Short mmCIF file of C-alpha atoms in Angstrom, two decimals:
data_model
loop_
_atom_site.label_atom_id
_atom_site.label_comp_id
_atom_site.label_asym_id
_atom_site.label_seq_id
_atom_site.Cartn_x
_atom_site.Cartn_y
_atom_site.Cartn_z
CA MET A 1 -18.03 47.22 84.31
CA VAL A 2 -18.01 45.15 81.11
CA ASP A 3 -15.45 45.79 78.38
CA SER A 4 -17.73 46.60 75.41
CA ARG A 5 -14.99 47.42 72.92
CA PRO A 6 -14.89 45.29 69.75
CA SER A 7 -12.32 42.51 69.85
CA VAL A 8 -9.01 42.75 68.02
CA ARG A 9 -10.24 40.20 65.49
CA ARG A 10 -13.37 42.21 64.70
CA ARG A 11 -11.35 45.41 64.32
CA ARG A 12 -8.88 43.71 61.97
CA LEU A 13 -11.72 42.24 59.92
CA ALA A 14 -13.45 45.63 59.70
CA THR A 15 -10.28 47.42 58.60
CA THR A 16 -9.59 44.83 55.92
CA LEU A 17 -13.13 44.99 54.53
CA VAL A 18 -12.80 48.76 54.11
CA GLN A 19 -9.49 48.35 52.29
CA LEU A 20 -10.87 45.67 49.98
CA ARG A 21 -14.01 47.65 49.18
CA GLU A 22 -12.05 50.79 48.37
CA ALA A 23 -9.51 48.83 46.29
CA ALA A 24 -12.43 47.41 44.27
CA GLY A 25 -13.84 50.89 43.71
CA ARG A 26 -17.13 50.02 45.40
CA SER A 27 -19.18 52.38 47.54
CA PRO A 28 -20.81 51.51 50.87
CA GLU A 29 -24.19 51.85 49.12
CA GLU A 30 -23.18 49.29 46.49
CA ALA A 31 -21.97 46.90 49.20
CA ALA A 32 -25.29 47.31 51.03
CA ASP A 33 -27.25 46.58 47.85
CA ARG A 34 -25.14 43.46 47.28
CA ILE A 35 -26.08 41.84 50.57
CA GLY A 36 -29.55 43.40 50.78
CA CYS A 37 -29.16 45.66 53.79
CA HIS A 38 -29.24 49.32 54.70
CA ARG A 39 -26.17 51.47 54.15
CA SER A 40 -25.89 51.98 57.91
CA LYS A 41 -25.21 48.26 58.41
CA ILE A 42 -22.15 48.44 56.17
CA SER A 43 -20.99 51.47 58.14
CA ARG A 44 -21.39 49.62 61.44
CA ILE A 45 -19.58 46.54 60.08
CA GLU A 46 -16.70 48.66 58.78
CA ASN A 47 -16.48 50.54 62.09
CA ALA A 48 -16.31 47.20 63.97
CA HIS A 49 -19.55 47.95 65.80
CA LEU A 50 -21.40 45.05 64.16
CA GLY A 51 -20.37 41.56 63.15
CA ILE A 52 -20.96 40.00 59.75
CA SER A 53 -22.30 36.56 58.89
CA LEU A 54 -20.08 34.16 56.97
CA GLY A 55 -22.51 34.21 54.04
CA GLU A 56 -22.47 38.00 53.86
CA LEU A 57 -18.69 38.03 54.15
CA ARG A 58 -18.16 35.58 51.31
CA ASP A 59 -20.69 37.47 49.16
CA LEU A 60 -18.86 40.77 49.73
CA LEU A 61 -15.46 39.22 49.02
CA THR A 62 -16.79 37.90 45.71
CA PHE A 63 -18.27 41.34 44.97
CA TYR A 64 -14.89 42.95 45.71
CA GLY A 65 -13.15 40.53 43.36
CA VAL A 66 -11.03 38.85 46.05
CA GLN A 67 -9.53 35.63 44.66
CA ASP A 68 -6.71 34.99 47.14
CA ASP A 69 -7.80 31.76 48.85
CA VAL A 70 -5.43 32.31 51.78
CA LEU A 71 -6.78 35.80 52.41
CA ILE A 72 -10.38 34.58 52.11
CA GLU A 73 -9.77 31.81 54.64
CA ASP A 74 -8.03 34.21 57.03
CA LEU A 75 -10.99 36.60 56.89
CA VAL A 76 -13.52 33.79 57.33
CA THR A 77 -11.58 32.65 60.40
CA LEU A 78 -11.60 36.19 61.79
CA ALA A 79 -15.37 36.43 61.21
CA ARG A 80 -15.98 33.06 62.82
CA ARG A 81 -13.92 34.00 65.88
CA ARG A 82 -14.69 37.74 65.87
CA ASN A 83 -16.02 37.91 69.44
CA GLU A 84 -13.53 35.55 71.07
CA ARG A 85 -11.35 36.77 73.88
CA GLY A 86 -10.58 33.22 74.92
CA TRP A 87 -8.80 32.76 78.21
CA THR A 88 -7.90 36.48 78.24
CA ARG A 89 -11.34 37.13 79.77
CA ASN A 90 -9.73 36.12 83.07
CA LEU A 91 -7.42 39.12 82.97
CA GLY A 92 -10.09 41.40 84.38
CA THR A 93 -11.78 44.42 82.83
CA THR A 94 -9.04 46.83 83.93
CA LEU A 95 -6.52 45.39 81.47
CA PRO A 96 -8.13 45.39 78.01
CA SER A 97 -4.89 46.50 76.34
CA TYR A 98 -3.10 43.48 77.81
CA ALA A 99 -5.79 41.21 76.35
CA ASP A 100 -5.25 42.86 72.96
CA HIS A 101 -1.50 42.34 73.31
CA ILE A 102 -2.07 38.63 73.84
CA ASP A 103 -4.43 38.51 70.86
CA TYR A 104 -1.69 39.95 68.66
CA GLU A 105 0.82 37.53 70.16
CA GLN A 106 -1.38 34.54 69.36
CA THR A 107 -2.20 35.53 65.76
CA SER A 108 1.09 36.95 64.46
CA ASP A 109 3.68 34.98 62.52
CA TYR A 110 6.64 37.32 63.14
CA ILE A 111 7.45 38.88 66.51
CA ARG A 112 10.30 41.37 67.01
CA SER A 113 10.90 42.39 70.61
CA PHE A 114 13.38 44.71 72.29
CA GLN A 115 13.65 44.27 76.07
CA PRO A 116 16.42 46.34 77.67
CA LEU A 117 15.67 45.54 81.32
CA LEU A 118 13.65 42.31 81.50
CA VAL A 119 13.61 38.91 79.89
CA ALA A 120 10.91 38.86 77.19
CA GLY A 121 7.56 37.64 78.52
CA LEU A 122 7.37 34.69 76.12
CA PHE A 123 10.74 33.49 77.40
CA GLN A 124 10.24 33.88 81.16
CA THR A 125 10.30 30.95 83.56
CA PRO A 126 7.49 30.68 86.15
CA ASP A 127 9.81 31.66 89.00
CA TYR A 128 11.13 34.68 87.12
CA ALA A 129 7.60 35.86 86.30
CA ARG A 130 6.51 35.29 89.91
CA ALA A 131 9.42 37.39 91.19
CA LEU A 132 8.37 40.23 88.88
CA TYR A 133 4.77 40.14 90.06
CA ARG A 134 5.87 40.05 93.71
CA ALA A 135 7.77 43.28 93.10
CA ASN A 136 4.57 44.99 91.94
CA PRO A 137 3.88 47.94 94.26
CA GLU A 138 0.15 47.14 94.12
CA MET A 139 0.84 44.25 96.50
CA LEU A 140 -0.90 41.52 94.52
CA SER A 141 -2.31 38.61 96.51
CA PRO A 142 -0.58 35.21 96.22
CA GLU A 143 -3.68 33.90 94.45
CA ARG A 144 -3.62 36.69 91.87
CA ILE A 145 0.10 36.21 91.30
CA ASP A 146 -0.44 32.49 90.68
CA GLU A 147 -3.22 33.35 88.22
CA LEU A 148 -1.05 35.85 86.33
CA VAL A 149 1.92 33.48 86.22
CA GLY A 150 -0.37 30.76 84.88
CA MET A 151 -1.57 33.12 82.15
CA ARG A 152 1.99 34.00 81.21
CA MET A 153 2.86 30.33 80.89
CA GLN A 154 -0.27 29.81 78.79
CA ARG A 155 0.90 32.57 76.48
CA GLN A 156 4.06 30.58 75.89
CA GLU A 157 2.10 27.74 74.32
CA VAL A 158 2.47 29.67 71.07
CA LEU A 159 6.14 28.59 71.09
CA ALA A 160 5.12 24.92 70.86
CA ARG A 161 2.65 25.30 67.99
CA GLU A 162 3.23 23.27 64.85
CA GLN A 163 3.61 26.53 62.95
CA ALA A 164 5.20 28.65 65.67
CA PRO A 165 5.92 32.28 64.80
CA ARG A 166 9.36 33.51 63.91
CA ILE A 167 10.67 35.39 66.95
CA CYS A 168 13.59 37.82 67.10
CA VAL A 169 14.32 39.13 70.57
CA ILE A 170 16.99 41.68 71.46
CA GLU A 171 17.81 41.76 75.16
CA GLY A 172 19.78 44.45 76.92
CA GLU A 173 22.74 43.16 78.94
CA ALA A 174 21.08 44.65 82.03
CA ALA A 175 18.19 42.19 81.62
CA LEU A 176 20.63 39.30 81.90
CA ARG A 177 22.63 40.64 84.83
CA SER A 178 19.75 41.90 86.96
CA GLU A 179 19.19 39.09 89.48
CA VAL A 180 15.40 39.03 89.45
CA GLY A 181 14.46 36.64 92.25
CA GLY A 182 18.12 36.00 93.05
CA ALA A 183 20.73 33.69 91.52
CA SER A 184 18.59 30.59 92.10
CA VAL A 185 15.92 32.07 89.79
CA MET A 186 18.28 33.57 87.22
CA ARG A 187 20.27 30.38 86.60
CA PRO A 188 17.34 28.40 85.15
CA GLN A 189 16.10 31.55 83.43
CA LEU A 190 19.36 31.97 81.56
CA ASP A 191 19.41 28.22 80.85
CA GLN A 192 16.00 28.64 79.24
CA LEU A 193 17.27 31.49 77.06
CA LEU A 194 20.16 29.32 75.91
CA GLU A 195 17.78 26.49 75.07
CA LEU A 196 15.31 28.69 73.23
CA GLY A 197 18.09 30.29 71.20
CA GLU A 198 18.79 26.87 69.67
CA ARG A 199 15.35 26.66 68.07
CA PRO A 200 15.27 27.38 64.33
CA ASN A 201 12.47 29.95 64.57
CA ILE A 202 13.98 31.90 67.47
CA GLU A 203 16.86 34.36 67.34
CA ILE A 204 18.23 36.03 70.47
CA GLN A 205 20.70 38.90 70.42
CA VAL A 206 22.12 40.98 73.24
CA VAL A 207 22.98 44.69 73.24
CA PRO A 208 26.06 44.84 75.48
CA PHE A 209 26.82 47.71 77.84
CA SER A 210 29.74 48.56 75.56
CA ALA A 211 27.33 49.53 72.75
CA GLY A 212 26.89 52.92 74.38
CA ALA A 213 24.11 55.13 72.99
CA HIS A 214 21.72 53.28 70.69
CA ALA A 215 18.21 53.43 69.22
CA GLY A 216 16.67 51.48 72.11
CA LEU A 217 17.33 53.95 74.89
CA VAL A 218 13.71 55.13 74.65
CA GLY A 219 12.54 51.81 76.11
CA ALA A 220 11.05 48.39 75.34
CA PHE A 221 8.72 47.66 72.44
CA VAL A 222 7.31 44.76 70.43
CA VAL A 223 6.51 44.69 66.70
CA PHE A 224 3.95 42.10 65.54
CA GLY A 225 3.76 41.02 61.90
CA PHE A 226 0.90 38.97 60.45
CA PRO A 227 0.73 36.27 57.76
CA THR A 228 -1.62 38.22 55.48
CA PRO A 229 -0.08 41.35 53.90
CA THR A 230 -3.41 43.16 54.26
CA PHE A 231 -2.92 43.21 58.05
CA SER A 232 -0.47 45.94 58.92
CA ASP A 233 2.22 45.57 61.57
CA VAL A 234 1.29 46.50 65.12
CA VAL A 235 3.69 48.02 67.65
CA CYS A 236 3.06 47.57 71.36
CA VAL A 237 4.70 49.75 74.01
CA GLU A 238 3.96 48.88 77.63
CA HIS A 239 3.50 51.51 80.31
CA VAL A 240 2.38 51.54 83.94
CA THR A 241 -1.36 51.42 83.25
CA GLY A 242 -1.49 49.28 80.11
CA THR A 243 -0.14 48.94 76.59
CA LEU A 244 -0.12 51.46 73.78
CA HIS A 245 -0.86 49.98 70.34
CA MET A 246 0.26 51.71 67.14
CA GLU A 247 -0.81 50.56 63.68
CA THR A 248 -0.20 53.35 61.17
CA PRO A 249 2.73 52.78 58.77
CA ALA A 250 4.37 56.02 59.91
CA GLU A 251 4.41 54.82 63.52
CA THR A 252 5.30 51.18 62.94
CA GLY A 253 7.94 52.12 60.39
CA ARG A 254 9.86 54.13 62.97
CA TYR A 255 9.96 51.18 65.35
CA THR A 256 10.95 48.77 62.59
CA LEU A 257 13.82 51.11 61.74
CA ALA A 258 14.80 51.27 65.42
CA PHE A 259 14.75 47.47 65.66
CA ASP A 260 16.95 47.11 62.58
CA SER A 261 19.35 49.64 64.08
CA LEU A 262 19.45 47.68 67.33
CA ARG A 263 20.24 44.47 65.48
CA SER A 264 23.24 46.19 63.93
CA VAL A 265 24.72 47.19 67.31
CA ALA A 266 23.78 43.98 69.14
CA LEU A 267 26.09 41.01 69.37
CA SER A 268 25.53 38.26 66.83
CA PRO A 269 23.35 35.34 67.98
CA VAL A 270 26.47 33.22 68.50
CA ASP A 271 28.30 35.90 70.50
CA SER A 272 25.09 36.65 72.41
CA ASN A 273 24.86 32.98 73.34
CA ASP A 274 28.43 33.10 74.60
CA LEU A 275 27.71 36.18 76.74
CA ILE A 276 24.61 34.60 78.26
CA HIS A 277 26.64 31.50 79.03
CA ARG A 278 29.40 33.52 80.71
CA ILE A 279 26.92 35.44 82.83
CA ARG A 280 25.26 32.14 83.77
CA LEU A 281 28.58 30.66 84.95
CA LYS A 282 29.15 33.59 87.32
CA LEU A 283 25.88 33.09 89.20
#
């Protein structure tokens, strides 16, 4: 079975084109006349069922009065790469939501993540990730585990980009004390957290057990922010069979509020570093 859903990039491009057309006070019929096509083509483009050529895109942006060069370039890039799924095609057709999650991860410029029980995926060492996959009740083959670990490490290349995203991660104390893979795996994992926390674009905080009840008791989540204001935040919540994506302001706003609340009850980055170091020394 082939995943025929439009890519994340095409969906984002389609959503933005609708917003720009409506902001300009133009109708779908007027847009169709502008680029010399039938009204149904505009509908299919705006529903992400059909791509758009770069010439048509630039013509519509001019018609809509868009003058922001950064926005124009972002949209041209989306159009040029609208069908890409890159290396995520290796994930298999049963995990389209995971592929979308990676797409968001690779294109965002601000990532906020709350992980009460596990080390955040972008921060995991290979051995830690391998231990997690080995615990999967589906009994993954060694070859599949190696493939998935390799993909997780490839995801982490975003951390080494020249313009790496700003990342704020809040870990639960349980994630640091749970000996995934044993002490020999957790020691280098905690060392990696300490090292990453020194980077200027990364902030790590810990919610200690002593915090008691807090806004994160409902579970883990990630909030992705994007460089162009037109692209709304996206919230991702993982579950057993995939990842739920939420994009409406009402939904994302609640998670942003929860994240801000968690930051207020978490230890400061400096105190969090000290706690990670103390836990590391006891292993």
